[in-house]
């Protein structure tokens, strides 16, 4: 048995309170190395008389289930309850070779009765404090998000169009500085269409005053960009969305400001004497703006987002900056009743600020959703005092690499997805934002080579995974587009209600109908001997799905409630079936 491969971390994603009374444990072993794992557990203070009338530790036994297999490891899990809100536990590991070991807080021991009752080697959860439980908003687990890039969604009010606004042509290939006149009135005009599609969460790219069409260079965080409307219109939009059961998430850019912001302009005008000089990471004076090292112009004298000299980076460790940004964060909740913040470039912002941010917004709305933009492993932000979840690019990249580009095998994908699920607590996985495209990536249909069946197969697989799914505007219309700015074409409203729209709406309806299981249930991924990818979701019911990513039809007996390219007990390539047991 490979003893070096065994691992478990107490009070982490391997040991966490799922509810106030249920403790979930995970244990990891080398792939195909261990036959079974049993957890020995009990109250740290409970003892019983043995046959010799001596008091000794009393423990219970419970087998762990195999949660799945990753690239190099098997993952095991179990849920425990404790009558006195405290537990100690030890792992009994039986290898495929028949050997037995005990894995505990102070190391490995040969499996003997004396080692079993050695309380010093037990892991402990001293008390099930409710405050220690990582809480994530339950409503997010039943939400299907829809991402709106406001400038390209719909032009509902031509009177606020910027100078030089272009005609609304979905076939265009936009330039970086083009305007098409999209606004909040356009969103309001199409709320009924979004309700008919079935989405119940609206995720807006930035809507605050900014210089660009994308609005990620904020000038004023406390005003609506006049290209989009005003606060009265936004309040009406939020109210109308809430009437339809839709939550509203805004995009906050707290890593950097726009060049035209009052604060940065004051620094340019007054240099070191500016009261905002300490708000930014400035290395040298006098300032010369617009340096771009990628163009051989030398590095800026101040830190920026990437190499964008028009986006000076804020010093988010500065208490004055923190206080200002917290004023912004709480204002839009208190004044307009928004339900969530998506946080741009969240991994480059000070951790202490995010802890203050979490406390401030959840004090107003305890079930507020906080979504960070982090493209890599995110454990430091997901321990219950910063973010609810992150944009799950690391997870969904594995889906794209197999379904759409073929860079990864089916077995490789399921292993990587299983490993990803082990990085976070179950309640955290349930609110990670799963999307196959966004304003920062090529569109799904383009990556799929304009193959609608292939795109919808991948989208269906993503919608069946743990996490809250997100649809990028226009996917339901069959829109395509390469990377930024081509992925930001004007919405093609001529495709409303067309066959692809109907197929996407049906998928959304299925996700919401089975939200109790898909939003909270356990996930098991595997590849069958015939090469089909099998997804099993256990919750209030059991959902079983098969996806054919091979080059040949595969025999399959099933009674699906959702399917594609399945007939006469044959599942064709690019096909899937989803059954409810």
mmCIF file with all atom_site columns, C-alpha atoms in Angstrom, residues 340-514:
data_model
loop_
_atom_site.group_PDB
_atom_site.id
_atom_site.type_symbol
_atom_site.label_atom_id
_atom_site.label_alt_id
_atom_site.label_comp_id
_atom_site.label_asym_id
_atom_site.label_entity_id
_atom_site.label_seq_id
_atom_site.pdbx_PDB_ins_code
_atom_site.Cartn_x
_atom_site.Cartn_y
_atom_site.Cartn_z
_atom_site.occupancy
_atom_site.B_iso_or_equiv
_atom_site.pdbx_formal_charge
_atom_site.auth_seq_id
_atom_site.auth_comp_id
_atom_site.auth_asym_id
_atom_site.auth_atom_id
_atom_site.pdbx_PDB_model_num
ATOM 1   C CA . UNK A 1 340 ? -24.852 39.930 -5.644  1.00 0.00 ? 340 UNK A CA 1
ATOM 2   C CA . UNK A 1 341 ? -21.506 41.425 -6.586  1.00 0.00 ? 341 UNK A CA 1
ATOM 3   C CA . UNK A 1 342 ? -19.183 39.958 -9.216  1.00 0.00 ? 342 UNK A CA 1
ATOM 4   C CA . UNK A 1 343 ? -15.676 41.189 -8.348  1.00 0.00 ? 343 UNK A CA 1
ATOM 5   C CA . UNK A 1 344 ? -13.300 41.918 -11.218 1.00 0.00 ? 344 UNK A CA 1
ATOM 6   C CA . UNK A 1 345 ? -9.615  40.901 -10.927 1.00 0.00 ? 345 UNK A CA 1
ATOM 7   C CA . UNK A 1 346 ? -10.438 39.751 -7.407  1.00 0.00 ? 346 UNK A CA 1
ATOM 8   C CA . UNK A 1 347 ? -7.210  37.820 -6.888  1.00 0.00 ? 347 UNK A CA 1
ATOM 9   C CA . UNK A 1 348 ? -5.099  40.998 -7.109  1.00 0.00 ? 348 UNK A CA 1
ATOM 10  C CA . UNK A 1 349 ? -6.963  42.766 -4.300  1.00 0.00 ? 349 UNK A CA 1
ATOM 11  C CA . UNK A 1 350 ? -5.913  42.795 -0.640  1.00 0.00 ? 350 UNK A CA 1
ATOM 12  C CA . UNK A 1 351 ? -7.299  39.873 1.419   1.00 0.00 ? 351 UNK A CA 1
ATOM 13  C CA . UNK A 1 352 ? -7.954  42.099 4.422   1.00 0.00 ? 352 UNK A CA 1
ATOM 14  C CA . UNK A 1 353 ? -10.196 44.277 2.285   1.00 0.00 ? 353 UNK A CA 1
ATOM 15  C CA . UNK A 1 354 ? -12.226 41.290 1.095   1.00 0.00 ? 354 UNK A CA 1
ATOM 16  C CA . UNK A 1 355 ? -12.788 40.214 4.696   1.00 0.00 ? 355 UNK A CA 1
ATOM 17  C CA . UNK A 1 356 ? -14.116 43.689 5.510   1.00 0.00 ? 356 UNK A CA 1
ATOM 18  C CA . UNK A 1 357 ? -16.169 43.577 2.306   1.00 0.00 ? 357 UNK A CA 1
ATOM 19  C CA . UNK A 1 358 ? -17.764 40.249 3.276   1.00 0.00 ? 358 UNK A CA 1
ATOM 20  C CA . UNK A 1 359 ? -18.706 41.536 6.736   1.00 0.00 ? 359 UNK A CA 1
ATOM 21  C CA . UNK A 1 360 ? -20.155 44.770 5.346   1.00 0.00 ? 360 UNK A CA 1
ATOM 22  C CA . UNK A 1 361 ? -22.392 43.299 2.650   1.00 0.00 ? 361 UNK A CA 1
ATOM 23  C CA . UNK A 1 362 ? -23.623 40.273 4.619   1.00 0.00 ? 362 UNK A CA 1
ATOM 24  C CA . UNK A 1 363 ? -24.521 42.554 7.526   1.00 0.00 ? 363 UNK A CA 1
ATOM 25  C CA . UNK A 1 364 ? -27.092 44.109 5.172   1.00 0.00 ? 364 UNK A CA 1
ATOM 26  C CA . UNK A 1 365 ? -28.131 40.894 3.369   1.00 0.00 ? 365 UNK A CA 1
ATOM 27  C CA . UNK A 1 366 ? -27.025 37.664 5.077   1.00 0.00 ? 366 UNK A CA 1
ATOM 28  C CA . UNK A 1 367 ? -27.670 35.644 1.894   1.00 0.00 ? 367 UNK A CA 1
ATOM 29  C CA . UNK A 1 368 ? -25.779 38.041 -0.382  1.00 0.00 ? 368 UNK A CA 1
ATOM 30  C CA . UNK A 1 369 ? -23.783 36.312 -3.138  1.00 0.00 ? 369 UNK A CA 1
ATOM 31  C CA . UNK A 1 370 ? -20.122 37.319 -3.524  1.00 0.00 ? 370 UNK A CA 1
ATOM 32  C CA . UNK A 1 371 ? -18.475 36.060 -6.712  1.00 0.00 ? 371 UNK A CA 1
ATOM 33  C CA . UNK A 1 372 ? -14.773 36.568 -7.332  1.00 0.00 ? 372 UNK A CA 1
ATOM 34  C CA . UNK A 1 373 ? -13.038 36.555 -10.696 1.00 0.00 ? 373 UNK A CA 1
ATOM 35  C CA . UNK A 1 374 ? -10.219 34.089 -10.050 1.00 0.00 ? 374 UNK A CA 1
ATOM 36  C CA . UNK A 1 375 ? -8.998  31.865 -12.889 1.00 0.00 ? 375 UNK A CA 1
ATOM 37  C CA . UNK A 1 376 ? -6.913  29.494 -10.742 1.00 0.00 ? 376 UNK A CA 1
ATOM 38  C CA . UNK A 1 377 ? -7.226  27.443 -7.530  1.00 0.00 ? 377 UNK A CA 1
ATOM 39  C CA . UNK A 1 378 ? -9.006  29.676 -5.052  1.00 0.00 ? 378 UNK A CA 1
ATOM 40  C CA . UNK A 1 379 ? -8.899  28.106 -1.575  1.00 0.00 ? 379 UNK A CA 1
ATOM 41  C CA . UNK A 1 380 ? -7.515  31.261 0.135   1.00 0.00 ? 380 UNK A CA 1
ATOM 42  C CA . UNK A 1 381 ? -10.670 33.218 -0.796  1.00 0.00 ? 381 UNK A CA 1
ATOM 43  C CA . UNK A 1 382 ? -13.211 30.462 -0.079  1.00 0.00 ? 382 UNK A CA 1
ATOM 44  C CA . UNK A 1 383 ? -13.029 29.817 3.646   1.00 0.00 ? 383 UNK A CA 1
ATOM 45  C CA . UNK A 1 384 ? -16.271 31.565 4.519   1.00 0.00 ? 384 UNK A CA 1
ATOM 46  C CA . UNK A 1 385 ? -15.064 35.101 5.186   1.00 0.00 ? 385 UNK A CA 1
ATOM 47  C CA . UNK A 1 386 ? -14.330 36.485 1.698   1.00 0.00 ? 386 UNK A CA 1
ATOM 48  C CA . UNK A 1 387 ? -16.186 35.056 -1.338  1.00 0.00 ? 387 UNK A CA 1
ATOM 49  C CA . UNK A 1 388 ? -19.109 32.674 -1.738  1.00 0.00 ? 388 UNK A CA 1
ATOM 50  C CA . UNK A 1 389 ? -17.556 31.255 -4.919  1.00 0.00 ? 389 UNK A CA 1
ATOM 51  C CA . UNK A 1 390 ? -15.510 32.180 -7.963  1.00 0.00 ? 390 UNK A CA 1
ATOM 52  C CA . UNK A 1 391 ? -15.931 32.123 -11.727 1.00 0.00 ? 391 UNK A CA 1
ATOM 53  C CA . UNK A 1 392 ? -15.099 28.471 -12.226 1.00 0.00 ? 392 UNK A CA 1
ATOM 54  C CA . UNK A 1 393 ? -12.817 28.760 -15.268 1.00 0.00 ? 393 UNK A CA 1
ATOM 55  C CA . UNK A 1 394 ? -10.485 26.074 -13.933 1.00 0.00 ? 394 UNK A CA 1
ATOM 56  C CA . UNK A 1 395 ? -13.403 23.620 -13.853 1.00 0.00 ? 395 UNK A CA 1
ATOM 57  C CA . UNK A 1 396 ? -15.092 24.467 -17.124 1.00 0.00 ? 396 UNK A CA 1
ATOM 58  C CA . UNK A 1 397 ? -11.788 24.580 -19.016 1.00 0.00 ? 397 UNK A CA 1
ATOM 59  C CA . UNK A 1 398 ? -11.638 20.801 -18.576 1.00 0.00 ? 398 UNK A CA 1
ATOM 60  C CA . UNK A 1 399 ? -15.054 20.467 -20.265 1.00 0.00 ? 399 UNK A CA 1
ATOM 61  C CA . UNK A 1 400 ? -13.955 22.570 -23.227 1.00 0.00 ? 400 UNK A CA 1
ATOM 62  C CA . UNK A 1 401 ? -10.682 20.652 -23.544 1.00 0.00 ? 401 UNK A CA 1
ATOM 63  C CA . UNK A 1 402 ? -12.541 17.377 -24.006 1.00 0.00 ? 402 UNK A CA 1
ATOM 64  C CA . UNK A 1 403 ? -15.905 18.143 -25.588 1.00 0.00 ? 403 UNK A CA 1
ATOM 65  C CA . UNK A 1 404 ? -14.922 21.015 -27.867 1.00 0.00 ? 404 UNK A CA 1
ATOM 66  C CA . UNK A 1 405 ? -11.231 20.812 -28.713 1.00 0.00 ? 405 UNK A CA 1
ATOM 67  C CA . UNK A 1 406 ? -10.289 17.203 -27.991 1.00 0.00 ? 406 UNK A CA 1
ATOM 68  C CA . UNK A 1 407 ? -7.156  18.216 -26.090 1.00 0.00 ? 407 UNK A CA 1
ATOM 69  C CA . UNK A 1 408 ? -8.152  15.914 -23.219 1.00 0.00 ? 408 UNK A CA 1
ATOM 70  C CA . UNK A 1 409 ? -9.483  12.354 -23.146 1.00 0.00 ? 409 UNK A CA 1
ATOM 71  C CA . UNK A 1 410 ? -12.798 11.497 -21.524 1.00 0.00 ? 410 UNK A CA 1
ATOM 72  C CA . UNK A 1 411 ? -11.016 9.705  -18.667 1.00 0.00 ? 411 UNK A CA 1
ATOM 73  C CA . UNK A 1 412 ? -8.619  12.604 -18.267 1.00 0.00 ? 412 UNK A CA 1
ATOM 74  C CA . UNK A 1 413 ? -11.478 15.105 -18.092 1.00 0.00 ? 413 UNK A CA 1
ATOM 75  C CA . UNK A 1 414 ? -13.499 13.173 -15.503 1.00 0.00 ? 414 UNK A CA 1
ATOM 76  C CA . UNK A 1 415 ? -10.372 12.736 -13.375 1.00 0.00 ? 415 UNK A CA 1
ATOM 77  C CA . UNK A 1 416 ? -9.544  16.443 -13.505 1.00 0.00 ? 416 UNK A CA 1
ATOM 78  C CA . UNK A 1 417 ? -13.135 17.483 -12.767 1.00 0.00 ? 417 UNK A CA 1
ATOM 79  C CA . UNK A 1 418 ? -13.218 15.108 -9.790  1.00 0.00 ? 418 UNK A CA 1
ATOM 80  C CA . UNK A 1 419 ? -9.967  16.562 -8.461  1.00 0.00 ? 419 UNK A CA 1
ATOM 81  C CA . UNK A 1 420 ? -11.406 20.071 -8.851  1.00 0.00 ? 420 UNK A CA 1
ATOM 82  C CA . UNK A 1 421 ? -14.406 19.163 -6.701  1.00 0.00 ? 421 UNK A CA 1
ATOM 83  C CA . UNK A 1 422 ? -12.043 18.054 -3.926  1.00 0.00 ? 422 UNK A CA 1
ATOM 84  C CA . UNK A 1 423 ? -10.491 21.535 -3.696  1.00 0.00 ? 423 UNK A CA 1
ATOM 85  C CA . UNK A 1 424 ? -13.516 23.089 -1.981  1.00 0.00 ? 424 UNK A CA 1
ATOM 86  C CA . UNK A 1 425 ? -16.257 22.340 0.512   1.00 0.00 ? 425 UNK A CA 1
ATOM 87  C CA . UNK A 1 426 ? -19.495 20.967 -0.909  1.00 0.00 ? 426 UNK A CA 1
ATOM 88  C CA . UNK A 1 427 ? -21.465 24.124 -0.143  1.00 0.00 ? 427 UNK A CA 1
ATOM 89  C CA . UNK A 1 428 ? -18.790 26.156 -1.929  1.00 0.00 ? 428 UNK A CA 1
ATOM 90  C CA . UNK A 1 429 ? -18.791 23.930 -5.020  1.00 0.00 ? 429 UNK A CA 1
ATOM 91  C CA . UNK A 1 430 ? -22.556 24.420 -5.197  1.00 0.00 ? 430 UNK A CA 1
ATOM 92  C CA . UNK A 1 431 ? -22.228 28.186 -5.784  1.00 0.00 ? 431 UNK A CA 1
ATOM 93  C CA . UNK A 1 432 ? -19.230 28.257 -8.116  1.00 0.00 ? 432 UNK A CA 1
ATOM 94  C CA . UNK A 1 433 ? -20.178 29.973 -11.382 1.00 0.00 ? 433 UNK A CA 1
ATOM 95  C CA . UNK A 1 434 ? -19.903 27.480 -14.265 1.00 0.00 ? 434 UNK A CA 1
ATOM 96  C CA . UNK A 1 435 ? -19.752 29.044 -17.733 1.00 0.00 ? 435 UNK A CA 1
ATOM 97  C CA . UNK A 1 436 ? -18.359 27.834 -21.036 1.00 0.00 ? 436 UNK A CA 1
ATOM 98  C CA . UNK A 1 437 ? -17.879 31.337 -22.417 1.00 0.00 ? 437 UNK A CA 1
ATOM 99  C CA . UNK A 1 438 ? -18.029 34.974 -21.360 1.00 0.00 ? 438 UNK A CA 1
ATOM 100 C CA . UNK A 1 439 ? -17.011 38.463 -22.475 1.00 0.00 ? 439 UNK A CA 1
ATOM 101 C CA . UNK A 1 440 ? -13.386 37.399 -21.857 1.00 0.00 ? 440 UNK A CA 1
ATOM 102 C CA . UNK A 1 441 ? -13.365 34.250 -24.032 1.00 0.00 ? 441 UNK A CA 1
ATOM 103 C CA . UNK A 1 442 ? -14.308 33.131 -27.536 1.00 0.00 ? 442 UNK A CA 1
ATOM 104 C CA . UNK A 1 443 ? -17.956 32.160 -27.819 1.00 0.00 ? 443 UNK A CA 1
ATOM 105 C CA . UNK A 1 444 ? -19.040 28.579 -27.218 1.00 0.00 ? 444 UNK A CA 1
ATOM 106 C CA . UNK A 1 445 ? -20.280 28.012 -30.764 1.00 0.00 ? 445 UNK A CA 1
ATOM 107 C CA . UNK A 1 446 ? -17.013 29.283 -32.250 1.00 0.00 ? 446 UNK A CA 1
ATOM 108 C CA . UNK A 1 447 ? -14.927 26.974 -30.066 1.00 0.00 ? 447 UNK A CA 1
ATOM 109 C CA . UNK A 1 448 ? -17.265 24.156 -31.169 1.00 0.00 ? 448 UNK A CA 1
ATOM 110 C CA . UNK A 1 449 ? -16.477 24.909 -34.812 1.00 0.00 ? 449 UNK A CA 1
ATOM 111 C CA . UNK A 1 450 ? -20.005 26.271 -35.392 1.00 0.00 ? 450 UNK A CA 1
ATOM 112 C CA . UNK A 1 451 ? -21.399 22.785 -34.648 1.00 0.00 ? 451 UNK A CA 1
ATOM 113 C CA . UNK A 1 452 ? -24.631 23.420 -32.723 1.00 0.00 ? 452 UNK A CA 1
ATOM 114 C CA . UNK A 1 453 ? -25.045 19.795 -31.588 1.00 0.00 ? 453 UNK A CA 1
ATOM 115 C CA . UNK A 1 454 ? -21.512 19.737 -30.219 1.00 0.00 ? 454 UNK A CA 1
ATOM 116 C CA . UNK A 1 455 ? -21.991 23.084 -28.458 1.00 0.00 ? 455 UNK A CA 1
ATOM 117 C CA . UNK A 1 456 ? -25.265 21.959 -26.876 1.00 0.00 ? 456 UNK A CA 1
ATOM 118 C CA . UNK A 1 457 ? -23.774 18.636 -25.807 1.00 0.00 ? 457 UNK A CA 1
ATOM 119 C CA . UNK A 1 458 ? -21.030 20.473 -23.910 1.00 0.00 ? 458 UNK A CA 1
ATOM 120 C CA . UNK A 1 459 ? -23.526 22.990 -22.503 1.00 0.00 ? 459 UNK A CA 1
ATOM 121 C CA . UNK A 1 460 ? -25.804 20.204 -21.260 1.00 0.00 ? 460 UNK A CA 1
ATOM 122 C CA . UNK A 1 461 ? -22.878 18.457 -19.580 1.00 0.00 ? 461 UNK A CA 1
ATOM 123 C CA . UNK A 1 462 ? -21.949 21.728 -17.855 1.00 0.00 ? 462 UNK A CA 1
ATOM 124 C CA . UNK A 1 463 ? -25.539 22.286 -16.701 1.00 0.00 ? 463 UNK A CA 1
ATOM 125 C CA . UNK A 1 464 ? -25.532 18.873 -14.982 1.00 0.00 ? 464 UNK A CA 1
ATOM 126 C CA . UNK A 1 465 ? -22.440 19.620 -12.904 1.00 0.00 ? 465 UNK A CA 1
ATOM 127 C CA . UNK A 1 466 ? -22.182 20.865 -9.333  1.00 0.00 ? 466 UNK A CA 1
ATOM 128 C CA . UNK A 1 467 ? -22.248 24.665 -9.398  1.00 0.00 ? 467 UNK A CA 1
ATOM 129 C CA . UNK A 1 468 ? -24.541 27.445 -10.595 1.00 0.00 ? 468 UNK A CA 1
ATOM 130 C CA . UNK A 1 469 ? -24.627 27.589 -14.428 1.00 0.00 ? 469 UNK A CA 1
ATOM 131 C CA . UNK A 1 470 ? -24.276 30.798 -16.418 1.00 0.00 ? 470 UNK A CA 1
ATOM 132 C CA . UNK A 1 471 ? -25.304 31.485 -20.012 1.00 0.00 ? 471 UNK A CA 1
ATOM 133 C CA . UNK A 1 472 ? -23.552 34.229 -21.975 1.00 0.00 ? 472 UNK A CA 1
ATOM 134 C CA . UNK A 1 473 ? -25.985 36.499 -23.830 1.00 0.00 ? 473 UNK A CA 1
ATOM 135 C CA . UNK A 1 474 ? -26.629 35.274 -27.363 1.00 0.00 ? 474 UNK A CA 1
ATOM 136 C CA . UNK A 1 475 ? -25.737 31.630 -26.800 1.00 0.00 ? 475 UNK A CA 1
ATOM 137 C CA . UNK A 1 476 ? -29.447 30.851 -27.030 1.00 0.00 ? 476 UNK A CA 1
ATOM 138 C CA . UNK A 1 477 ? -29.489 32.614 -30.406 1.00 0.00 ? 477 UNK A CA 1
ATOM 139 C CA . UNK A 1 478 ? -26.586 30.607 -31.816 1.00 0.00 ? 478 UNK A CA 1
ATOM 140 C CA . UNK A 1 479 ? -24.236 33.591 -31.855 1.00 0.00 ? 479 UNK A CA 1
ATOM 141 C CA . UNK A 1 480 ? -20.559 33.052 -32.584 1.00 0.00 ? 480 UNK A CA 1
ATOM 142 C CA . UNK A 1 481 ? -17.466 35.179 -32.138 1.00 0.00 ? 481 UNK A CA 1
ATOM 143 C CA . UNK A 1 482 ? -13.727 34.946 -31.632 1.00 0.00 ? 482 UNK A CA 1
ATOM 144 C CA . UNK A 1 483 ? -11.967 36.496 -28.658 1.00 0.00 ? 483 UNK A CA 1
ATOM 145 C CA . UNK A 1 484 ? -12.505 40.076 -27.425 1.00 0.00 ? 484 UNK A CA 1
ATOM 146 C CA . UNK A 1 485 ? -13.863 42.171 -29.102 1.00 0.00 ? 485 UNK A CA 1
ATOM 147 C CA . UNK A 1 486 ? -15.483 39.718 -31.534 1.00 0.00 ? 486 UNK A CA 1
ATOM 148 C CA . UNK A 1 487 ? -17.246 37.903 -28.670 1.00 0.00 ? 487 UNK A CA 1
ATOM 149 C CA . UNK A 1 488 ? -19.175 41.121 -27.939 1.00 0.00 ? 488 UNK A CA 1
ATOM 150 C CA . UNK A 1 489 ? -21.308 41.409 -31.082 1.00 0.00 ? 489 UNK A CA 1
ATOM 151 C CA . UNK A 1 490 ? -24.732 43.080 -30.938 1.00 0.00 ? 490 UNK A CA 1
ATOM 152 C CA . UNK A 1 491 ? -27.414 40.627 -29.817 1.00 0.00 ? 491 UNK A CA 1
ATOM 153 C CA . UNK A 1 492 ? -29.187 38.827 -32.657 1.00 0.00 ? 492 UNK A CA 1
ATOM 154 C CA . UNK A 1 493 ? -32.834 39.267 -31.694 1.00 0.00 ? 493 UNK A CA 1
ATOM 155 C CA . UNK A 1 494 ? -34.010 37.827 -35.035 1.00 0.00 ? 494 UNK A CA 1
ATOM 156 C CA . UNK A 1 495 ? -33.293 34.333 -33.626 1.00 0.00 ? 495 UNK A CA 1
ATOM 157 C CA . UNK A 1 496 ? -35.674 34.690 -30.671 1.00 0.00 ? 496 UNK A CA 1
ATOM 158 C CA . UNK A 1 497 ? -37.819 31.546 -30.400 1.00 0.00 ? 497 UNK A CA 1
ATOM 159 C CA . UNK A 1 498 ? -35.898 29.697 -33.122 1.00 0.00 ? 498 UNK A CA 1
ATOM 160 C CA . UNK A 1 499 ? -34.937 25.972 -32.737 1.00 0.00 ? 499 UNK A CA 1
ATOM 161 C CA . UNK A 1 500 ? -31.653 26.589 -30.917 1.00 0.00 ? 500 UNK A CA 1
ATOM 162 C CA . UNK A 1 501 ? -33.429 28.996 -28.545 1.00 0.00 ? 501 UNK A CA 1
ATOM 163 C CA . UNK A 1 502 ? -36.004 26.298 -27.824 1.00 0.00 ? 502 UNK A CA 1
ATOM 164 C CA . UNK A 1 503 ? -33.320 23.699 -27.097 1.00 0.00 ? 503 UNK A CA 1
ATOM 165 C CA . UNK A 1 504 ? -31.483 25.997 -24.708 1.00 0.00 ? 504 UNK A CA 1
ATOM 166 C CA . UNK A 1 505 ? -34.765 26.974 -23.003 1.00 0.00 ? 505 UNK A CA 1
ATOM 167 C CA . UNK A 1 506 ? -35.591 23.289 -22.516 1.00 0.00 ? 506 UNK A CA 1
ATOM 168 C CA . UNK A 1 507 ? -32.192 22.698 -20.903 1.00 0.00 ? 507 UNK A CA 1
ATOM 169 C CA . UNK A 1 508 ? -32.655 25.657 -18.571 1.00 0.00 ? 508 UNK A CA 1
ATOM 170 C CA . UNK A 1 509 ? -36.116 24.404 -17.647 1.00 0.00 ? 509 UNK A CA 1
ATOM 171 C CA . UNK A 1 510 ? -34.693 20.972 -16.824 1.00 0.00 ? 510 UNK A CA 1
ATOM 172 C CA . UNK A 1 511 ? -31.979 22.460 -14.623 1.00 0.00 ? 511 UNK A CA 1
ATOM 173 C CA . UNK A 1 512 ? -34.477 24.524 -12.675 1.00 0.00 ? 512 UNK A CA 1
ATOM 174 C CA . UNK A 1 513 ? -37.034 21.709 -12.413 1.00 0.00 ? 513 UNK A CA 1
ATOM 175 C CA . UNK A 1 514 ? -34.397 19.466 -10.835 1.00 0.00 ? 514 UNK A CA 1
#
